[in-house]
Amino acid sequence: MMNKTNPKFIEAYLEARESVKEMFGETPENYLVALFLDSGIYDSVLLQTNQAGTPHALISTNELELLQELKNINKIVPNGQDLFLASERPRIYFPASRFELDKEVIKAKLVQLLSMALLAEKTESTFPRLLEQIYKKDAIIKELFANNVFELVKERSAPWAWQYFQDFVASLRLLSLYGIDDFYVPPASMRNTSVFYNFLLEIKGIVKERTQLERKMPLWELTLHGFGTYALRTYLDGLKEEIKVKIKPKLKGNLGQPFGEVGYVFLNWLAEENKGKSVYEIAKGLKNDYELVKHWKRSDTKQRLETYRNQLGDEALQWHRFRNGYWADLWPIRAQNYDRVADLVGKIQRKKINSRLELLMDKPAVIAHGRVKLPDRDVAVFSINEDAIGQEQMIILRNHLLADKGGFIIPLPGLPDIIVFKKFAGMHIAAYLGVKTGTGYPTSPYDLPLVSRAVQVTRRKDAYISEVREDEGKLSQMADYSELKNLTEPQHRAIRYLIKQGEVIQ
Amino acid sequence: MPHRIKWLTEAHYQDPLVNYGSTEFVLQFQDAAEILRKWRNPHLGRSSREGTIIRLANEANKSVELIRDMLLTTELDAKTEEQLIEQLKILTFMMNYTLPEALELVNKDLLLTPEDIMKFIEKHLALMRQELGKGLSMAKTMLSRLNELTDIEIRDQFGRKRRVQQSDVLDVLGKTLGNMIIRQSSLRPVDNIDARPRGKIRKRETYKAAILRSANIPPPTIETEDIRVVDKDRLALIYFIVDVSQSMSKTVFSGGLTRLDGALLTSLGLYYYFNLTNRRKRREFDTFKMHLVPVTEVPYVIDDNKKLERFLFEAEAKGKTRLVHAVNAVMHHVYANYQENDYDVQIIVLTDGRPNVPFKGKIPGRPDKFLVKYFEENASKTKIETRECMLQLNQLFNYLKKSMDRHWEISYFLMAPEKFKNSDLYRDTKVMLGGITKPILIDPTKIDQLGVRIIREAIQE
């Protein structure tokens, strides 16, 4: 196995360590470089980590199918990115396909990654420690999942269980992250019923611990990536001009990345103002990104970022283009990403945000809007702007309400019928999901007679034409909408329409 | 080798994007029936159509995100880069204009058939041409995904969802139902010229022929000349007689299915079966020419395949059951249009077995004395007018069977649950069809059992 490692890579790696030592006086020691023999797996790990935070986190089948399709069929994977996990024991992931690059390029990439690893090891921020714990929690969930569910599938021949647990974990993680976990209050007696329920409860506990850790996490990405960019740029400046010219176009994934570049601006700025302190020392002392950006006024910051933006534009024009390529189209995309991060900095400065929780809650992706009370049931209204929860996952949530002792015994109490709002670029969709009652014996949580409709939320009134029932929809007339909150007028109309429609179909 | 570097293979690190839950999804006959039911009722398939659009939007959204990342981080050649940028523009256009409009049309039930979708795609391609200019090959492929709207979602026994295409389902359904017709159609001996016998071999008839030839039981050998195969190669006229009378609207099956639904499902299945066979024959002409005669006040013949399919999707139950009239109409249609060709005729009757309007005109042939006697001597709950119709039907069928000008075959499908077999009506129908054909009982909700039955009977043969 070992002899497969390219000697070129080993050389580059050892030289990169030397360079890091020269630049900062020390090297990281407690880290892991994971080489993927199959770069297909690297692609998967990259997509998964970007989606869920750590490589072991379970993602819902909704996301899974989406990513699978994009990777295998559409072949859209940004695999030029270097995957780095800034946990207490930093993890660098590297696909074997990178061995084809020149030694100098590999070295430059490793200099950046090892510097980031160094910062993660030595920093005063709690970020790496918390990430390490989250990583471990995810690994535990995955192990529990793999072992228990495998047995369940084998013994009881219930192939739906894979999907169920994935969806369960992913949905629960997302909802509890946004503080909506009062739906999952399991009765204590459930634990004795079977291993299955015991496992569910166990997982629920671990997921909750995980979210608590995630809510504690400081914002630290700007500092981390800024430092990485600083290290790489310093290293490049020390190179001879001809080598620099050769390798710079190959470092497309490392240079000019918005987080790194914006962080780099502020680190340099801090170094200018604190004469005598090195950038490394400054970066080590920063506990979160607010400490990085808090020293300046908004107007100064804006101006500084604008200047750097122009500089970056010139550089991108010069280095990251192809002779016949569409560079003119590429720079705006890069600039847009840069602006987004610049806006984020503005938000951090204005609102003094220093933890991930504050950022999430500033504009939450998941909001509960209250319930519509119908004579025979409740309909809960949510906005969910996340990929994790789709219709399938909604079924899981919906199921938890149906503690139907005669049929499939549902372990936990859950949601009533649901209306979910979701936004895509030009679409704003309201989807209704309900379950018909009084039906037979379901063989799995997915095997339920569903009522579902979806409609585009719009200001146009003719969009909501509904079929009128013979009794003129008495149920919907008796509905009580008074508990709803934080909704716009078109959203209100969409809710009324969907409730009427749900009745028509039932 | 420095100690901090580790190799990871699939043994150490499983692909995180593996789909644990995916086991082979077998399309069962029951699934096929469920899908046909959905096509009959636009409300049932609706949420899955909306789901399709939401899924497309979701995918477009994530694609945009990944393409942007890819353009900024991954080394690409100029051509790929150009393609990705084109894709980015198209995706944005789709998310802003195409998909919202599609969702609205789906909500109003205006985007149901492949033709609707085709028109919609054309319109949006034109819009894109205005907006984005040339080079829309990518756009065409992406918009063609909207055709998935005609796919139907089905669930396996555990409730997990799969999407299937119309054609997949109809192949399954048609094949199984078609087997029943084949069992009733004519046989021919294999020519010596045939290098190998083609077509479905009928074992029982083959065995019989061998006994006759060798005059031994059991026959010592079976020669090529003994082999009997189903004669499918001749051009044949198919006539579906579909009972759309009021009595067919009665709900008899679980799941709110009416008898009419059953009849239409079965004829759809058969229709697709014959269509499939036509396609597979690769002849210049279609082997099976299909017609449909609805049992209405004035029976008429639909001989255009498109109209026929549409009728099966949209028919409603009303009026009395003029079954004899319909059979008479078939006879006249054949004599009027195919006088000069001796094509075989296969009449497929789909009914609940309750004809109630006797035919006033002249019926060729003579009434069967045995049947008249049977009705006189046996008390039965069957209504008088139904009995009279049965006599007339028997007379007409017998005449057709005995006529020398061409080969007439009759299949008689009864839409009813299994317990119908105990009723007087079923007994009477069986007697009425004696020597002509056997009635086939179809229960669409138990249609999977039908498949089992077919297999069992095929093994016994």
mmCIF file of C-alpha atoms in Angstrom, chain B residues 51-369:
data_model
loop_
_atom_site.group_PDB
_atom_site.id
_atom_site.type_symbol
_atom_site.label_atom_id
_atom_site.label_comp_id
_atom_site.label_asym_id
_atom_site.label_seq_id
_atom_site.Cartn_x
_atom_site.Cartn_y
_atom_site.Cartn_z
ATOM 1 C CA GLY B 51 -42.901 16.933 -6.514
ATOM 2 C CA THR B 52 -41.105 16.565 -9.830
ATOM 3 C CA ILE B 53 -40.958 20.296 -10.324
ATOM 4 C CA ILE B 54 -39.806 20.921 -6.789
ATOM 5 C CA ARG B 55 -37.100 18.316 -7.282
ATOM 6 C CA LEU B 56 -35.980 19.927 -10.541
ATOM 7 C CA ALA B 57 -35.839 23.303 -8.818
ATOM 8 C CA ASN B 58 -33.907 21.844 -5.938
ATOM 9 C CA GLU B 59 -31.448 20.280 -8.314
ATOM 10 C CA ALA B 60 -31.048 23.463 -10.335
ATOM 11 C CA ASN B 61 -30.406 25.380 -7.145
ATOM 12 C CA LYS B 62 -27.669 23.050 -5.966
ATOM 13 C CA SER B 63 -26.196 22.829 -9.467
ATOM 14 C CA VAL B 64 -25.811 26.597 -9.647
ATOM 15 C CA GLU B 65 -23.991 26.571 -6.342
ATOM 16 C CA LEU B 66 -21.639 23.774 -7.372
ATOM 17 C CA ILE B 67 -20.968 25.140 -10.859
ATOM 18 C CA ARG B 68 -19.963 28.483 -9.386
ATOM 19 C CA ASP B 69 -17.601 26.742 -6.982
ATOM 20 C CA MET B 70 -16.262 24.612 -9.774
ATOM 21 C CA LEU B 71 -15.564 27.591 -12.021
ATOM 22 C CA LEU B 72 -13.635 29.287 -9.249
ATOM 23 C CA THR B 73 -11.620 26.407 -7.893
ATOM 24 C CA THR B 74 -11.152 23.706 -10.479
ATOM 25 C CA GLU B 75 -8.858 23.776 -13.449
ATOM 26 C CA LEU B 76 -10.963 23.343 -16.571
ATOM 27 C CA ASP B 77 -10.290 23.619 -20.260
ATOM 28 C CA ALA B 78 -11.793 26.532 -22.142
ATOM 29 C CA LYS B 79 -14.552 24.464 -23.710
ATOM 30 C CA THR B 80 -15.821 22.996 -20.446
ATOM 31 C CA GLU B 81 -15.688 26.424 -18.900
ATOM 32 C CA GLU B 82 -17.805 27.843 -21.680
ATOM 33 C CA GLN B 83 -20.284 25.001 -21.348
ATOM 34 C CA LEU B 84 -20.578 25.474 -17.618
ATOM 35 C CA ILE B 85 -21.244 29.159 -18.013
ATOM 36 C CA GLU B 86 -23.928 28.444 -20.568
ATOM 37 C CA GLN B 87 -25.422 25.925 -18.172
ATOM 38 C CA LEU B 88 -25.355 28.484 -15.390
ATOM 39 C CA LYS B 89 -27.330 30.969 -17.453
ATOM 40 C CA ILE B 90 -29.887 28.395 -18.496
ATOM 41 C CA LEU B 91 -30.351 27.148 -14.956
ATOM 42 C CA THR B 92 -30.907 30.657 -13.700
ATOM 43 C CA PHE B 93 -33.445 31.262 -16.443
ATOM 44 C CA MET B 94 -35.223 28.024 -15.607
ATOM 45 C CA MET B 95 -35.433 28.864 -11.932
ATOM 46 C CA ASN B 96 -36.700 32.367 -12.603
ATOM 47 C CA TYR B 97 -39.230 31.717 -15.353
ATOM 48 C CA THR B 98 -39.733 28.146 -16.529
ATOM 49 C CA LEU B 99 -40.225 26.211 -13.322
ATOM 50 C CA PRO B 100 -42.560 28.681 -11.590
ATOM 51 C CA GLU B 101 -44.786 28.684 -14.652
ATOM 52 C CA ALA B 102 -44.672 24.909 -14.899
ATOM 53 C CA LEU B 103 -45.747 24.591 -11.286
ATOM 54 C CA GLU B 104 -48.670 26.901 -11.835
ATOM 55 C CA LEU B 105 -49.804 24.970 -14.904
ATOM 56 C CA VAL B 106 -49.518 21.673 -13.050
ATOM 57 C CA ASN B 107 -51.659 23.108 -10.295
ATOM 58 C CA LYS B 108 -54.311 23.994 -12.819
ATOM 59 C CA ASP B 109 -54.049 20.542 -14.475
ATOM 60 C CA LEU B 110 -52.915 22.123 -17.727
ATOM 61 C CA LEU B 111 -49.655 20.222 -18.078
ATOM 62 C CA LEU B 112 -50.769 16.624 -18.288
ATOM 63 C CA THR B 113 -49.994 15.055 -21.633
ATOM 64 C CA PRO B 114 -46.681 14.807 -23.503
ATOM 65 C CA GLU B 115 -48.139 17.203 -26.088
ATOM 66 C CA ASP B 116 -48.806 19.878 -23.462
ATOM 67 C CA ILE B 117 -45.281 19.513 -22.195
ATOM 68 C CA MET B 118 -43.841 19.644 -25.695
ATOM 69 C CA LYS B 119 -45.659 22.911 -26.357
ATOM 70 C CA PHE B 120 -44.500 24.335 -23.062
ATOM 71 C CA ILE B 121 -40.885 23.425 -23.799
ATOM 72 C CA GLU B 122 -41.055 24.978 -27.284
ATOM 73 C CA LYS B 123 -42.389 28.196 -25.815
ATOM 74 C CA HIS B 124 -39.652 28.433 -23.247
ATOM 75 C CA LEU B 125 -36.944 27.592 -25.756
ATOM 76 C CA ALA B 126 -38.138 30.523 -27.811
ATOM 77 C CA LEU B 127 -38.022 32.750 -24.741
ATOM 78 C CA MET B 128 -34.511 31.595 -23.965
ATOM 79 C CA ARG B 129 -33.439 32.304 -27.514
ATOM 80 C CA GLN B 130 -34.594 35.875 -27.065
ATOM 81 C CA GLU B 131 -32.884 36.205 -23.731
ATOM 82 C CA LEU B 132 -29.653 34.271 -24.117
ATOM 83 C CA GLY B 133 -29.042 34.127 -27.847
ATOM 84 C CA LYS B 134 -27.614 31.142 -29.685
ATOM 85 C CA GLY B 135 -26.293 27.777 -28.482
ATOM 86 C CA LEU B 136 -29.301 26.250 -26.842
ATOM 87 C CA SER B 137 -28.415 22.575 -27.207
ATOM 88 C CA MET B 138 -27.851 22.411 -23.467
ATOM 89 C CA ALA B 139 -31.165 24.091 -22.818
ATOM 90 C CA LYS B 140 -33.002 21.470 -24.839
ATOM 91 C CA THR B 141 -31.586 18.609 -22.800
ATOM 92 C CA MET B 142 -32.392 20.380 -19.581
ATOM 93 C CA LEU B 143 -35.921 21.294 -20.541
ATOM 94 C CA SER B 144 -36.554 17.773 -21.780
ATOM 95 C CA ARG B 145 -36.360 16.710 -18.142
ATOM 96 C CA LEU B 146 -39.826 18.206 -17.814
ATOM 97 C CA ASN B 147 -41.055 15.124 -19.635
ATOM 98 C CA GLU B 148 -40.664 13.378 -16.315
ATOM 99 C CA LEU B 149 -43.967 14.982 -15.444
ATOM 100 C CA THR B 150 -45.688 12.178 -17.279
ATOM 101 C CA ASP B 151 -43.829 9.603 -15.216
ATOM 102 C CA ILE B 152 -45.757 8.269 -12.331
ATOM 103 C CA GLU B 153 -44.586 7.676 -8.846
ATOM 104 C CA ILE B 154 -45.182 4.302 -7.311
ATOM 105 C CA ARG B 155 -44.263 2.777 -4.008
ATOM 106 C CA ASP B 156 -42.885 -0.615 -3.220
ATOM 107 C CA GLN B 157 -44.222 -2.770 -0.403
ATOM 108 C CA PHE B 158 -42.328 -0.685 2.147
ATOM 109 C CA GLY B 159 -43.632 2.554 0.751
ATOM 110 C CA ARG B 160 -40.372 3.748 -0.735
ATOM 111 C CA LYS B 161 -40.887 5.805 -3.855
ATOM 112 C CA ARG B 162 -39.730 5.166 -7.392
ATOM 113 C CA ARG B 163 -40.594 6.941 -10.594
ATOM 114 C CA VAL B 164 -41.453 4.849 -13.605
ATOM 115 C CA GLN B 165 -42.146 5.648 -17.213
ATOM 116 C CA GLN B 166 -45.483 4.913 -18.815
ATOM 117 C CA SER B 167 -44.010 2.491 -21.324
ATOM 118 C CA ASP B 168 -42.306 0.370 -18.633
ATOM 119 C CA VAL B 169 -45.574 -0.224 -16.890
ATOM 120 C CA LEU B 170 -47.621 -0.881 -19.948
ATOM 121 C CA ASP B 171 -45.214 -3.519 -21.159
ATOM 122 C CA VAL B 172 -45.702 -5.453 -17.943
ATOM 123 C CA LEU B 173 -49.443 -5.075 -17.878
ATOM 124 C CA GLY B 174 -49.942 -5.726 -21.564
ATOM 125 C CA LYS B 175 -47.828 -8.857 -21.608
ATOM 126 C CA THR B 176 -49.752 -10.491 -18.809
ATOM 127 C CA LEU B 177 -53.176 -9.616 -20.113
ATOM 128 C CA GLY B 178 -52.169 -10.474 -23.648
ATOM 129 C CA ASN B 179 -51.345 -14.005 -22.532
ATOM 130 C CA MET B 180 -55.025 -14.550 -21.823
ATOM 131 C CA ILE B 181 -56.007 -13.609 -25.328
ATOM 132 C CA ILE B 182 -53.335 -15.810 -26.807
ATOM 133 C CA ARG B 183 -54.677 -18.770 -24.915
ATOM 134 C CA GLN B 184 -57.923 -18.297 -26.787
ATOM 135 C CA SER B 185 -56.604 -17.641 -30.254
ATOM 136 C CA SER B 186 -56.128 -20.148 -33.070
ATOM 137 C CA LEU B 187 -53.304 -22.630 -33.415
ATOM 138 C CA ARG B 188 -51.364 -23.823 -36.415
ATOM 139 C CA PRO B 189 -48.966 -26.717 -36.980
ATOM 140 C CA VAL B 190 -45.329 -25.874 -37.546
ATOM 141 C CA ASP B 191 -44.150 -26.097 -41.167
ATOM 142 C CA ASN B 192 -41.309 -28.375 -42.033
ATOM 143 C CA ILE B 193 -39.719 -25.368 -43.666
ATOM 144 C CA ASP B 194 -39.381 -23.604 -40.323
ATOM 145 C CA ALA B 195 -35.820 -23.881 -39.109
ATOM 146 C CA ARG B 196 -37.146 -23.694 -35.593
ATOM 147 C CA PRO B 197 -40.713 -23.284 -34.448
ATOM 148 C CA ARG B 198 -41.606 -19.661 -33.791
ATOM 149 C CA GLY B 199 -44.303 -18.429 -31.499
ATOM 150 C CA LYS B 200 -45.724 -19.720 -28.255
ATOM 151 C CA ILE B 201 -45.871 -23.508 -28.199
ATOM 152 C CA ARG B 202 -49.087 -25.002 -26.835
ATOM 153 C CA LYS B 203 -47.982 -28.164 -25.075
ATOM 154 C CA ARG B 204 -51.358 -29.788 -24.614
ATOM 155 C CA GLU B 205 -52.356 -29.450 -28.264
ATOM 156 C CA THR B 206 -48.922 -30.601 -29.381
ATOM 157 C CA TYR B 207 -49.227 -33.682 -27.204
ATOM 158 C CA LYS B 208 -52.701 -34.363 -28.588
ATOM 159 C CA ALA B 209 -51.409 -34.142 -32.153
ATOM 160 C CA ALA B 210 -48.593 -36.556 -31.372
ATOM 161 C CA ILE B 211 -51.092 -39.072 -29.925
ATOM 162 C CA LEU B 212 -53.276 -38.815 -33.001
ATOM 163 C CA ARG B 213 -50.348 -39.317 -35.362
ATOM 164 C CA SER B 214 -48.758 -42.226 -33.561
ATOM 165 C CA ALA B 215 -52.014 -43.758 -32.240
ATOM 166 C CA ASN B 216 -50.229 -44.530 -29.000
ATOM 167 C CA ILE B 217 -50.677 -43.298 -25.445
ATOM 168 C CA PRO B 218 -48.181 -42.040 -24.485
ATOM 169 C CA PRO B 219 -46.794 -41.173 -27.913
ATOM 170 C CA PRO B 220 -43.307 -42.615 -28.433
ATOM 171 C CA THR B 221 -41.906 -39.445 -30.050
ATOM 172 C CA ILE B 222 -42.932 -35.895 -30.773
ATOM 173 C CA GLU B 223 -42.076 -34.861 -34.317
ATOM 174 C CA THR B 224 -41.758 -31.339 -35.664
ATOM 175 C CA GLU B 225 -45.066 -31.702 -37.469
ATOM 176 C CA ASP B 226 -46.859 -32.289 -34.139
ATOM 177 C CA ILE B 227 -45.863 -28.992 -32.657
ATOM 178 C CA ARG B 228 -48.708 -26.513 -32.426
ATOM 179 C CA VAL B 229 -47.962 -22.862 -32.022
ATOM 180 C CA VAL B 230 -50.205 -19.861 -31.585
ATOM 181 C CA ASP B 231 -50.993 -18.407 -34.947
ATOM 182 C CA LYS B 232 -50.163 -14.772 -34.543
ATOM 183 C CA ASP B 233 -48.648 -13.998 -37.872
ATOM 184 C CA ARG B 234 -51.886 -13.434 -39.719
ATOM 185 C CA LEU B 235 -53.227 -9.973 -39.917
ATOM 186 C CA ALA B 236 -56.121 -9.667 -37.493
ATOM 187 C CA LEU B 237 -58.809 -7.145 -36.661
ATOM 188 C CA ILE B 238 -59.292 -6.485 -32.980
ATOM 189 C CA TYR B 239 -62.617 -5.143 -31.730
ATOM 190 C CA PHE B 240 -62.908 -4.002 -28.145
ATOM 191 C CA ILE B 241 -66.507 -3.833 -27.024
ATOM 192 C CA VAL B 242 -66.431 -1.732 -23.882
ATOM 193 C CA ASP B 243 -69.500 -1.632 -21.720
ATOM 194 C CA VAL B 244 -69.948 1.986 -20.561
ATOM 195 C CA SER B 245 -73.490 1.613 -19.242
ATOM 196 C CA GLN B 246 -74.770 2.950 -15.946
ATOM 197 C CA SER B 247 -74.412 -0.404 -14.198
ATOM 198 C CA MET B 248 -70.660 -0.176 -14.801
ATOM 199 C CA SER B 249 -70.369 2.886 -12.588
ATOM 200 C CA LYS B 250 -71.125 0.811 -9.504
ATOM 201 C CA THR B 251 -68.210 0.653 -7.096
ATOM 202 C CA VAL B 252 -67.422 -2.965 -6.484
ATOM 203 C CA PHE B 253 -63.732 -3.074 -5.854
ATOM 204 C CA SER B 254 -61.853 -1.871 -2.842
ATOM 205 C CA GLY B 255 -60.201 1.488 -3.276
ATOM 206 C CA GLY B 256 -63.251 3.069 -4.922
ATOM 207 C CA LEU B 257 -62.746 1.396 -8.284
ATOM 208 C CA THR B 258 -65.809 0.986 -10.410
ATOM 209 C CA ARG B 259 -66.500 -1.820 -12.853
ATOM 210 C CA LEU B 260 -65.898 0.698 -15.629
ATOM 211 C CA ASP B 261 -62.454 1.442 -14.273
ATOM 212 C CA GLY B 262 -61.748 -2.266 -14.345
ATOM 213 C CA ALA B 263 -62.956 -2.592 -17.930
ATOM 214 C CA LEU B 264 -60.999 0.425 -19.101
ATOM 215 C CA LEU B 265 -57.855 -0.692 -17.326
ATOM 216 C CA THR B 266 -58.075 -4.089 -18.890
ATOM 217 C CA SER B 267 -58.715 -2.744 -22.359
ATOM 218 C CA LEU B 268 -55.865 -0.265 -21.933
ATOM 219 C CA GLY B 269 -53.604 -3.106 -20.969
ATOM 220 C CA LEU B 270 -54.705 -5.129 -23.971
ATOM 221 C CA TYR B 271 -54.451 -2.110 -26.239
ATOM 222 C CA TYR B 272 -50.851 -1.582 -25.208
ATOM 223 C CA TYR B 273 -50.170 -5.275 -25.581
ATOM 224 C CA PHE B 274 -51.276 -5.276 -29.194
ATOM 225 C CA ASN B 275 -49.425 -2.038 -29.822
ATOM 226 C CA LEU B 276 -46.297 -3.585 -28.407
ATOM 227 C CA THR B 277 -46.664 -6.666 -30.566
ATOM 228 C CA ASN B 278 -47.171 -4.466 -33.606
ATOM 229 C CA ARG B 279 -43.967 -2.614 -32.807
ATOM 230 C CA ARG B 280 -41.982 -5.791 -32.301
ATOM 231 C CA LYS B 281 -43.127 -7.408 -35.566
ATOM 232 C CA ARG B 282 -41.329 -4.797 -37.641
ATOM 233 C CA ARG B 283 -43.618 -5.310 -40.591
ATOM 234 C CA GLU B 284 -44.597 -2.613 -43.039
ATOM 235 C CA PHE B 285 -48.192 -2.994 -41.909
ATOM 236 C CA ASP B 286 -49.525 -3.409 -38.382
ATOM 237 C CA THR B 287 -50.446 -6.999 -37.645
ATOM 238 C CA PHE B 288 -53.290 -5.981 -35.410
ATOM 239 C CA LYS B 289 -55.752 -3.338 -36.501
ATOM 240 C CA MET B 290 -57.617 -2.115 -33.452
ATOM 241 C CA HIS B 291 -61.158 -0.827 -33.108
ATOM 242 C CA LEU B 292 -63.310 0.126 -30.199
ATOM 243 C CA VAL B 293 -67.070 -0.045 -29.897
ATOM 244 C CA PRO B 294 -68.556 1.593 -26.813
ATOM 245 C CA VAL B 295 -71.858 0.113 -25.688
ATOM 246 C CA THR B 296 -74.009 3.217 -26.183
ATOM 247 C CA GLU B 297 -77.453 3.933 -27.488
ATOM 248 C CA VAL B 298 -76.192 4.059 -31.057
ATOM 249 C CA PRO B 299 -73.041 1.959 -31.197
ATOM 250 C CA TYR B 300 -70.232 3.432 -33.278
ATOM 251 C CA VAL B 301 -66.752 2.254 -34.171
ATOM 252 C CA ILE B 302 -63.577 4.130 -33.246
ATOM 253 C CA ASP B 303 -60.779 2.950 -35.493
ATOM 254 C CA ASP B 304 -58.154 5.634 -34.886
ATOM 255 C CA ASN B 305 -55.601 4.522 -32.295
ATOM 256 C CA LYS B 306 -55.148 7.993 -30.797
ATOM 257 C CA LYS B 307 -58.869 8.538 -30.370
ATOM 258 C CA LEU B 308 -59.191 5.051 -28.994
ATOM 259 C CA GLU B 309 -56.610 5.689 -26.306
ATOM 260 C CA ARG B 310 -58.229 8.995 -25.430
ATOM 261 C CA PHE B 311 -61.621 7.328 -25.129
ATOM 262 C CA LEU B 312 -60.200 4.801 -22.681
ATOM 263 C CA PHE B 313 -58.843 7.588 -20.505
ATOM 264 C CA GLU B 314 -61.931 9.731 -20.528
ATOM 265 C CA ALA B 315 -64.971 7.468 -20.772
ATOM 266 C CA GLU B 316 -67.843 7.867 -18.339
ATOM 267 C CA ALA B 317 -70.587 5.451 -17.436
ATOM 268 C CA LYS B 318 -74.170 6.191 -18.497
ATOM 269 C CA GLY B 319 -77.172 4.621 -20.254
ATOM 270 C CA LYS B 320 -78.377 1.059 -20.691
ATOM 271 C CA THR B 321 -76.426 -2.003 -21.733
ATOM 272 C CA ARG B 322 -76.990 -2.640 -25.452
ATOM 273 C CA LEU B 323 -74.452 -5.403 -25.834
ATOM 274 C CA VAL B 324 -76.171 -7.210 -28.703
ATOM 275 C CA HIS B 325 -76.366 -3.950 -30.625
ATOM 276 C CA ALA B 326 -72.651 -3.491 -30.220
ATOM 277 C CA VAL B 327 -71.784 -6.995 -31.416
ATOM 278 C CA ASN B 328 -74.115 -6.456 -34.352
ATOM 279 C CA ALA B 329 -72.338 -3.186 -35.120
ATOM 280 C CA VAL B 330 -69.012 -5.004 -35.156
ATOM 281 C CA MET B 331 -70.350 -7.593 -37.602
ATOM 282 C CA HIS B 332 -71.636 -4.919 -39.939
ATOM 283 C CA HIS B 333 -68.431 -2.933 -39.688
ATOM 284 C CA VAL B 334 -66.381 -5.963 -40.665
ATOM 285 C CA TYR B 335 -68.622 -6.857 -43.602
ATOM 286 C CA ALA B 336 -68.764 -3.270 -44.798
ATOM 287 C CA ASN B 337 -65.062 -2.474 -44.576
ATOM 288 C CA TYR B 338 -63.202 -5.754 -44.944
ATOM 289 C CA GLN B 339 -65.465 -7.579 -47.386
ATOM 290 C CA GLU B 340 -62.650 -8.538 -49.718
ATOM 291 C CA ASN B 341 -60.019 -9.625 -47.204
ATOM 292 C CA ASP B 342 -60.480 -12.683 -45.027
ATOM 293 C CA TYR B 343 -58.698 -11.193 -42.020
ATOM 294 C CA ASP B 344 -59.264 -12.925 -38.701
ATOM 295 C CA VAL B 345 -61.449 -11.041 -36.260
ATOM 296 C CA GLN B 346 -60.932 -11.035 -32.506
ATOM 297 C CA ILE B 347 -63.847 -9.618 -30.538
ATOM 298 C CA ILE B 348 -62.974 -8.681 -26.964
ATOM 299 C CA VAL B 349 -65.994 -7.980 -24.811
ATOM 300 C CA LEU B 350 -65.449 -6.144 -21.514
ATOM 301 C CA THR B 351 -68.624 -6.019 -19.473
ATOM 302 C CA ASP B 352 -70.266 -6.689 -16.156
ATOM 303 C CA GLY B 353 -72.373 -9.368 -17.849
ATOM 304 C CA ARG B 354 -75.727 -7.626 -17.474
ATOM 305 C CA PRO B 355 -77.044 -6.821 -20.964
ATOM 306 C CA ASN B 356 -80.584 -5.465 -20.607
ATOM 307 C CA VAL B 357 -81.831 -4.189 -23.981
ATOM 308 C CA PRO B 358 -82.854 -6.964 -26.414
ATOM 309 C CA PHE B 359 -82.115 -6.311 -30.080
ATOM 310 C CA LYS B 360 -85.227 -5.541 -32.134
ATOM 311 C CA GLY B 361 -83.892 -6.250 -35.613
ATOM 312 C CA LYS B 362 -83.110 -9.520 -37.340
ATOM 313 C CA ILE B 363 -80.280 -11.627 -36.017
ATOM 314 C CA PRO B 364 -78.671 -14.121 -38.388
ATOM 315 C CA GLY B 365 -78.602 -17.781 -37.421
ATOM 316 C CA ARG B 366 -80.953 -19.733 -35.178
ATOM 317 C CA PRO B 367 -81.441 -19.700 -31.424
ATOM 318 C CA ASP B 368 -79.670 -22.522 -29.610
ATOM 319 C CA LYS B 369 -82.318 -25.047 -28.538
#
